[in-house]
């Protein structure tokens, strides 16, 4: 079964606006990661946040983690057309088998 | 560095045929894995390996075999292809803090 669930499934915004995507998960985790997938390509790692961290920044990316609610959010500020992609959260489940568990993704479209 | 290389990029099989999807990485990663991606399902883990000679099952292992004779290579074998195995397959290497993905193999089983 899926560990992570992204919300919304799809998001369309104007270039320059901020985009926010959410991820909920079910069990305790060691860390949570966000990946981007451009159409027809493999996934690319964006950012990792550990279970003892609440917020992390990387360039135009801001990730938050609320372990009490088992949720995370990814904020992309000042969006660009090149940010059009699908975004996935992935969790490293505490006590689980090796390997990351991915959500179903949010498809983000940036309108020029 | 080439990173993670998958071949072939596209493949069409008939039901019952067998084939091997190749994956190679040049980053000396101990951990390698195979995922399948289906519309609306995200990525699901098929098999993974934590080092040469060590493999284990993921979430959806049925119908697939793997082996890990070297650190670099982690082939995925479809024993008898079924239409339900039509999917995009991704190989990844790295660790539980960062995975590097190949560009994928789009497989259709007729």
mmCIF file of C-alpha atoms in Angstrom, chain A residues 1-2 31 33 35 37 40-45 48 50 88 92 97-104, chain B residues 31 35 37 40-45 48 50 57 59 90 95-104:
data_model
loop_
_atom_site.group_PDB
_atom_site.id
_atom_site.type_symbol
_atom_site.label_atom_id
_atom_site.label_comp_id
_atom_site.label_asym_id
_atom_site.label_seq_id
_atom_site.Cartn_x
_atom_site.Cartn_y
_atom_site.Cartn_z
ATOM 1 C CA UNK A 1 0.000 0.000 0.000
ATOM 2 C CA UNK A 2 1.108 3.571 -0.612
ATOM 3 C CA UNK A 31 13.383 11.034 6.674
ATOM 4 C CA UNK A 33 12.406 13.382 0.473
ATOM 5 C CA UNK A 35 11.751 14.273 -6.102
ATOM 6 C CA UNK A 37 10.132 14.035 -12.646
ATOM 7 C CA UNK A 40 9.560 10.984 -19.981
ATOM 8 C CA UNK A 41 12.540 11.203 -17.623
ATOM 9 C CA UNK A 42 13.740 9.608 -14.420
ATOM 10 C CA UNK A 43 13.235 11.141 -11.001
ATOM 11 C CA UNK A 44 15.647 13.725 -9.645
ATOM 12 C CA UNK A 45 16.260 14.242 -5.932
ATOM 13 C CA UNK A 48 15.616 15.715 2.184
ATOM 14 C CA UNK A 50 14.961 14.394 8.620
ATOM 15 C CA UNK A 88 6.803 13.018 -5.544
ATOM 16 C CA UNK A 92 12.312 6.148 4.477
ATOM 17 C CA UNK A 97 12.774 -2.675 4.551
ATOM 18 C CA UNK A 98 15.496 -0.902 2.665
ATOM 19 C CA UNK A 99 14.193 1.334 -0.056
ATOM 20 C CA UNK A 100 12.030 4.404 -0.315
ATOM 21 C CA UNK A 101 8.241 4.391 -0.552
ATOM 22 C CA UNK A 102 6.865 6.908 -3.040
ATOM 23 C CA UNK A 103 3.550 8.699 -3.236
ATOM 24 C CA UNK A 104 1.470 9.049 -6.388
ATOM 25 C CA UNK B 31 22.309 -0.086 -2.871
ATOM 26 C CA UNK B 35 10.684 0.389 -9.422
ATOM 27 C CA UNK B 37 5.619 3.311 -12.474
ATOM 28 C CA UNK B 40 -2.091 6.943 -10.900
ATOM 29 C CA UNK B 41 0.004 4.493 -8.851
ATOM 30 C CA UNK B 42 3.255 6.307 -8.306
ATOM 31 C CA UNK B 43 6.417 4.207 -8.053
ATOM 32 C CA UNK B 44 6.328 0.767 -6.511
ATOM 33 C CA UNK B 45 9.414 -1.135 -5.393
ATOM 34 C CA UNK B 48 16.374 -4.204 -4.260
ATOM 35 C CA UNK B 50 22.212 -3.837 -0.636
ATOM 36 C CA UNK B 57 11.863 -8.409 -2.478
ATOM 37 C CA UNK B 59 6.301 -4.445 -2.668
ATOM 38 C CA UNK B 90 13.133 2.610 -13.326
ATOM 39 C CA UNK B 95 20.986 5.095 -0.327
ATOM 40 C CA UNK B 96 17.947 5.882 1.831
ATOM 41 C CA UNK B 97 18.883 9.576 1.841
ATOM 42 C CA UNK B 98 19.233 10.058 -1.912
ATOM 43 C CA UNK B 99 18.480 7.945 -4.964
ATOM 44 C CA UNK B 100 19.789 8.445 -8.465
ATOM 45 C CA UNK B 101 17.446 7.229 -11.168
ATOM 46 C CA UNK B 102 17.985 5.953 -14.680
ATOM 47 C CA UNK B 103 15.909 7.347 -17.541
ATOM 48 C CA UNK B 104 13.540 4.391 -17.589
#
